[in-house]
């Protein structure tokens, strides 16, 4: 593929084939990602790569936590508080998600994107059960055989987030070029504790995002979703 085709064909993949990714390919994608620019070349990130049994176990552990909090959220207040304190399922990620509505136009874009995604999956707006099931698939990485967790060093403040984002995009474009699919997943930042069980995470690194990697499952409608991107006019700040 030429570069522009790689860029335009990358889309978030939410259904993966049951086909392992050879370690040499994972290594080559990561080696490409290392070429990314970073502030003062600090490269303030590290990744944990889960494959095989580790990937499966992590997926089950995260899914269990998601299921538990889903139940707790719907309980009446006293029980909710008790279970929140005792269940060990409460999110223990390093960054809190934005709860509730996003500000202004971002909420509109979020809703529009979510609506399109549910539509393509054939999920009705009021079908809470199907929506929960779709959300739950995040935690088993949409069946991807590889889950990558991105950590940053918070000592590098906001530049670490910029640097990690650029590195993730390099990784995703490299994967696309090799015929693989990816889905960046903020949802995978909700719990850190399951990762601690499987990886020796260096002290001082914060979990910022996860990423599913694998071969896209063919003939899956969800993988054909192409959410609307902003126009050049919406991107540009006009001159005075
Ligand atoms: C930081 C970040 C976090 C994301 N988190 C999730 C997630 O938790 N679950 C998910 O299905 N998609 C997630 N996405 C994918 C976005 O929904 C997707 O990038 C967006 O809708 C645009 O679609 P595209 O990637 O196909 O161009 C995330 C993307 C980014 C960049």
Short mmCIF file of C-alpha atoms and ligand atoms in Angstrom, two decimals:
data_model
loop_
_atom_site.label_atom_id
_atom_site.label_comp_id
_atom_site.label_asym_id
_atom_site.label_seq_id
_atom_site.Cartn_x
_atom_site.Cartn_y
_atom_site.Cartn_z
CA UNK A 1 0.00 0.00 0.00
CA UNK A 2 1.19 3.50 -0.57
CA UNK A 3 1.32 5.68 2.50
CA UNK A 4 -1.90 7.58 1.80
CA UNK A 5 -3.79 4.29 1.38
CA UNK A 6 -2.45 3.04 4.72
CA UNK A 7 -3.55 6.25 6.41
CA UNK A 8 -7.02 6.25 4.88
CA UNK A 9 -7.68 2.55 5.30
CA UNK A 10 -6.85 2.42 9.01
CA UNK A 11 -10.09 2.19 10.94
CA UNK A 12 -10.86 0.90 14.41
CA UNK A 13 -11.44 -2.85 14.19
CA UNK A 14 -13.94 -4.37 16.61
CA UNK A 15 -14.06 -7.99 15.44
CA UNK A 16 -10.86 -10.00 15.12
CA UNK A 17 -10.19 -13.35 13.46
CA UNK A 18 -9.13 -16.35 15.52
CA UNK A 19 -5.64 -16.21 14.04
CA UNK A 20 -2.47 -15.60 16.05
CA UNK A 21 -0.06 -12.83 15.11
CA UNK A 22 3.49 -14.19 14.74
CA UNK A 23 5.87 -12.72 17.32
CA UNK A 24 8.18 -11.48 14.51
CA UNK A 25 5.31 -9.33 13.15
CA UNK A 26 4.49 -7.93 16.59
CA UNK A 27 8.17 -7.08 17.06
CA UNK A 28 8.39 -5.41 13.68
CA UNK A 29 5.29 -3.26 14.37
CA UNK A 30 6.74 -2.21 17.73
CA UNK A 31 10.10 -1.51 16.12
CA UNK A 32 8.31 0.80 13.65
CA UNK A 33 6.49 2.52 16.53
CA UNK A 34 9.82 3.22 18.26
CA UNK A 35 10.72 5.48 15.29
CA UNK A 36 8.12 8.01 16.48
CA UNK A 37 9.14 11.52 17.40
CA UNK A 38 8.88 12.52 21.05
CA UNK A 39 9.51 15.62 23.09
CA UNK A 40 13.32 16.03 23.39
CA UNK A 41 13.49 12.38 22.33
CA UNK A 42 12.46 11.41 25.86
CA UNK A 43 10.30 8.47 24.66
CA UNK A 44 8.46 8.52 27.99
CA UNK A 45 6.41 5.39 27.31
CA UNK A 46 6.52 1.66 27.77
CA UNK A 47 4.21 -1.04 26.51
CA UNK A 48 3.05 -4.34 27.95
CA UNK A 49 2.15 -6.85 25.25
CA UNK A 50 -0.26 -9.65 26.13
CA UNK A 51 -0.46 -12.65 23.81
CA UNK A 52 -1.62 -16.27 24.11
CA UNK A 53 -2.65 -17.39 27.59
CA UNK A 54 -1.78 -14.03 29.16
CA UNK A 55 -4.08 -12.25 26.71
CA UNK A 56 -6.91 -14.71 27.37
CA UNK A 57 -6.56 -14.57 31.14
CA UNK A 58 -6.32 -10.78 31.21
CA UNK A 59 -9.41 -10.55 29.03
CA UNK A 60 -11.38 -12.76 31.42
CA UNK A 61 -10.15 -10.84 34.47
CA UNK A 62 -11.08 -7.47 32.98
CA UNK A 63 -14.44 -8.80 31.79
CA UNK A 64 -15.23 -10.07 35.26
CA UNK A 65 -14.50 -6.66 36.75
CA UNK A 66 -16.67 -4.97 34.13
CA UNK A 67 -19.55 -7.35 34.80
CA UNK A 68 -19.28 -6.79 38.54
CA UNK A 69 -19.37 -3.00 38.35
CA UNK A 70 -22.21 -3.17 35.87
CA UNK A 71 -24.27 -5.03 38.46
CA UNK A 72 -23.15 -2.76 41.32
CA UNK A 73 -24.07 0.38 39.37
CA UNK A 74 -27.69 -0.72 39.23
CA UNK A 75 -28.02 -1.58 42.90
CA UNK A 76 -29.83 0.66 45.39
CA UNK A 77 -27.56 3.15 47.16
CA UNK A 78 -26.64 1.42 50.45
CA UNK A 79 -25.86 -1.88 48.71
CA UNK A 80 -24.03 -0.03 45.96
CA UNK A 81 -21.77 1.70 48.48
CA UNK A 82 -21.13 -1.54 50.37
CA UNK A 83 -20.28 -3.50 47.24
CA UNK A 84 -18.23 -0.64 45.83
CA UNK A 85 -16.08 -0.80 48.96
CA UNK A 86 -15.78 -4.59 49.18
CA UNK A 87 -15.99 -6.00 45.65
CA UNK A 88 -12.46 -5.12 44.46
CA UNK A 89 -14.05 -4.41 41.08
CA UNK A 90 -14.02 -0.63 41.29
CA UNK A 91 -11.88 1.00 38.59
CA UNK A 92 -8.29 1.37 39.78
CA UNK A 93 -6.80 2.83 36.60
CA UNK A 94 -4.33 5.71 36.79
CA UNK A 95 -6.57 8.19 34.96
CA UNK A 96 -10.24 8.75 35.67
CA UNK A 97 -12.48 8.66 32.59
CA UNK A 98 -14.58 11.75 31.81
CA UNK A 99 -17.85 10.86 33.48
CA UNK A 100 -21.14 12.03 32.02
CA UNK A 101 -21.42 14.38 29.08
CA UNK A 102 -18.49 15.65 27.08
CA UNK A 103 -18.36 19.43 26.68
CA UNK A 104 -20.19 21.10 23.76
CA UNK A 105 -19.68 19.83 20.24
CA UNK A 106 -17.61 16.88 21.47
CA UNK A 107 -20.70 15.32 22.99
CA UNK A 108 -22.48 15.71 19.62
CA UNK A 109 -19.62 14.00 17.81
CA UNK A 110 -19.48 11.27 20.44
CA UNK A 111 -23.23 10.62 20.14
CA UNK A 112 -23.13 10.66 16.36
CA UNK A 113 -20.24 8.18 16.29
CA UNK A 114 -21.85 5.91 18.90
CA UNK A 115 -25.21 5.97 17.10
CA UNK A 116 -23.57 4.97 13.81
CA UNK A 117 -21.65 2.18 15.49
CA UNK A 118 -24.75 0.72 17.18
CA UNK A 119 -26.69 1.03 13.94
CA UNK A 120 -24.11 -0.96 12.00
CA UNK A 121 -24.15 -3.59 14.77
CA UNK A 122 -27.96 -3.74 14.52
CA UNK A 123 -28.42 -2.58 18.12
CA UNK A 124 -31.56 -0.55 18.88
CA UNK A 125 -31.18 2.61 20.94
CA UNK A 126 -33.21 1.28 23.88
CA UNK A 127 -31.65 -2.19 23.93
CA UNK A 128 -29.56 -1.80 27.07
CA UNK A 129 -28.65 -5.49 27.19
CA UNK A 130 -27.19 -5.51 23.68
CA UNK A 131 -25.36 -2.24 24.36
CA UNK A 132 -23.83 -3.69 27.52
CA UNK A 133 -22.78 -6.80 25.61
CA UNK A 134 -21.15 -4.62 22.94
CA UNK A 135 -19.35 -2.61 25.62
CA UNK A 136 -18.24 -5.80 27.37
CA UNK A 137 -16.44 -6.90 24.21
CA UNK A 138 -13.91 -4.14 24.87
CA UNK A 139 -12.56 -6.12 27.81
CA UNK A 140 -11.81 -9.25 25.79
CA UNK A 141 -10.21 -7.00 23.19
CA UNK A 142 -12.91 -7.81 20.59
CA UNK A 143 -11.33 -11.31 20.48
CA UNK A 144 -7.98 -9.93 19.32
CA UNK A 145 -5.08 -12.31 19.99
CA UNK A 146 -2.85 -9.43 21.12
CA UNK A 147 -3.58 -6.68 23.64
CA UNK A 148 -1.10 -3.87 24.08
CA UNK A 149 -1.13 -1.62 27.14
CA UNK A 150 0.54 1.78 26.93
CA UNK A 151 2.13 3.38 29.98
CA UNK A 152 3.62 6.85 30.30
CA UNK A 153 5.86 8.50 32.84
CA UNK A 154 3.80 11.25 34.48
CA UNK A 155 6.95 13.21 35.30
CA UNK A 156 6.92 14.27 31.64
CA UNK A 157 3.47 15.91 32.18
CA UNK A 158 1.36 16.61 29.09
CA UNK A 159 4.18 15.95 26.64
CA UNK A 160 4.09 12.27 27.63
CA UNK A 161 0.46 12.06 26.49
CA UNK A 162 1.29 13.70 23.15
CA UNK A 163 4.28 11.39 22.70
CA UNK A 164 2.29 8.26 23.57
CA UNK A 165 -0.46 9.25 21.13
CA UNK A 166 2.02 9.69 18.30
CA UNK A 167 3.68 6.37 19.13
CA UNK A 168 0.30 4.62 19.14
CA UNK A 169 -0.59 6.06 15.74
CA UNK A 170 2.76 4.86 14.31
CA UNK A 171 2.01 1.43 15.73
CA UNK A 172 -1.49 1.40 14.23
CA UNK A 173 -0.31 2.55 10.80
CA UNK A 174 2.47 -0.03 10.77
CA UNK A 175 -0.07 -2.71 11.69
CA UNK A 176 -2.43 -1.55 8.91
CA UNK A 177 0.41 -1.68 6.41
CA UNK A 178 1.02 -5.30 7.39
CA UNK A 179 -2.64 -6.26 6.88
CA UNK A 180 -3.53 -6.19 10.58
CA UNK A 181 -6.23 -4.28 12.40
CA UNK A 182 -6.13 -2.29 15.61
CA UNK A 183 -8.49 -0.59 18.02
CA UNK A 184 -7.17 1.98 20.47
CA UNK A 185 -9.11 1.41 23.69
CA UNK A 186 -9.42 3.95 26.46
CA UNK A 187 -11.67 1.41 28.17
CA UNK A 188 -8.59 -0.71 28.87
CA UNK A 189 -7.29 2.02 31.17
CA UNK A 190 -10.08 1.38 33.67
CA UNK A 191 -8.28 -1.29 35.69
CA UNK A 192 -4.58 -1.51 36.40
CA UNK A 193 -4.60 -4.29 39.00
CA UNK A 194 -5.11 -7.21 36.55
CA UNK A 195 -2.05 -6.00 34.62
CA UNK A 196 0.04 -5.93 37.79
CA UNK A 197 -0.58 -9.67 38.11
CA UNK A 198 0.86 -10.44 34.68
CA UNK A 199 3.54 -7.79 34.12
CA UNK A 200 6.40 -6.33 36.11
CA UNK A 201 5.36 -2.73 35.49
CA UNK A 202 8.21 -0.36 36.36
CA UNK A 203 7.51 1.97 39.26
CA UNK A 204 6.26 5.41 38.30
CA UNK A 205 4.60 4.46 35.03
CA UNK A 206 0.90 5.21 34.55
CA UNK A 207 -1.46 3.18 32.40
CA UNK A 208 -2.93 5.48 29.79
CA UNK A 209 -4.58 3.38 27.09
CA UNK A 210 -4.87 -0.08 25.61
CA UNK A 211 -4.89 -1.30 22.04
CA UNK A 212 -6.24 -4.46 20.43
CA UNK A 213 -4.16 -5.96 17.62
CA UNK A 214 -4.92 -8.82 15.26
CA UNK A 215 -6.24 -9.81 11.87
CA UNK A 216 -9.64 -8.26 11.12
CA UNK A 217 -12.47 -10.80 10.97
CA UNK A 218 -13.79 -10.88 7.44
CA UNK A 219 -17.41 -10.08 6.54
CA UNK A 220 -18.05 -8.37 9.87
CA UNK A 221 -20.18 -5.28 9.32
CA UNK A 222 -18.76 -3.58 12.39
CA UNK A 223 -15.33 -3.48 10.78
CA UNK A 224 -16.67 -1.50 7.85
CA UNK A 225 -17.77 1.40 10.04
CA UNK A 226 -16.31 4.67 8.85
CA UNK A 227 -17.32 7.44 11.22
CA UNK A 228 -17.46 10.96 9.90
CA UNK A 229 -14.26 12.96 10.17
CA UNK A 230 -14.28 16.74 10.51
CA UNK A 231 -13.85 18.82 7.37
CA UNK A 232 -10.81 20.96 6.66
CA UNK A 233 -12.92 24.01 7.57
CA UNK A 234 -13.75 22.53 10.96
CA UNK A 235 -10.09 21.78 11.56
CA UNK A 236 -8.74 25.17 10.63
CA UNK A 237 -8.80 28.18 12.93
CA UNK A 238 -9.58 31.13 10.67
CA UNK A 239 -7.26 34.10 10.43
CA UNK A 240 -8.53 37.44 11.79
C1 LIG B 1 -7.62 7.49 22.97
C2 LIG B 1 -8.67 6.64 22.30
C3 LIG B 1 -9.48 5.83 23.07
C4 LIG B 1 -10.45 5.00 22.45
N1 LIG B 1 -11.18 4.15 23.22
C5 LIG B 1 -12.01 3.28 22.63
C6 LIG B 1 -12.66 2.28 23.39
O1 LIG B 1 -12.49 2.18 24.61
N2 LIG B 1 -13.48 1.41 22.74
C7 LIG B 1 -13.67 1.48 21.39
O2 LIG B 1 -14.43 0.66 20.86
N3 LIG B 1 -13.06 2.42 20.63
C8 LIG B 1 -12.23 3.30 21.21
N4 LIG B 1 -11.54 4.22 20.45
C9 LIG B 1 -11.73 4.24 19.00
C10 LIG B 1 -12.52 5.48 18.57
O3 LIG B 1 -13.89 5.27 18.86
C11 LIG B 1 -12.29 5.68 17.07
O4 LIG B 1 -10.94 5.99 16.87
C12 LIG B 1 -13.15 6.80 16.50
O5 LIG B 1 -14.51 6.47 16.57
C13 LIG B 1 -12.78 7.07 15.05
O6 LIG B 1 -12.91 5.89 14.28
P1 LIG B 1 -11.69 5.27 13.48
O7 LIG B 1 -10.62 4.89 14.46
O8 LIG B 1 -12.29 4.07 12.81
O9 LIG B 1 -11.19 6.31 12.51
C14 LIG B 1 -10.60 5.05 21.04
C15 LIG B 1 -9.77 5.88 20.28
C16 LIG B 1 -8.81 6.64 20.89
C17 LIG B 1 -7.91 7.49 20.03
#
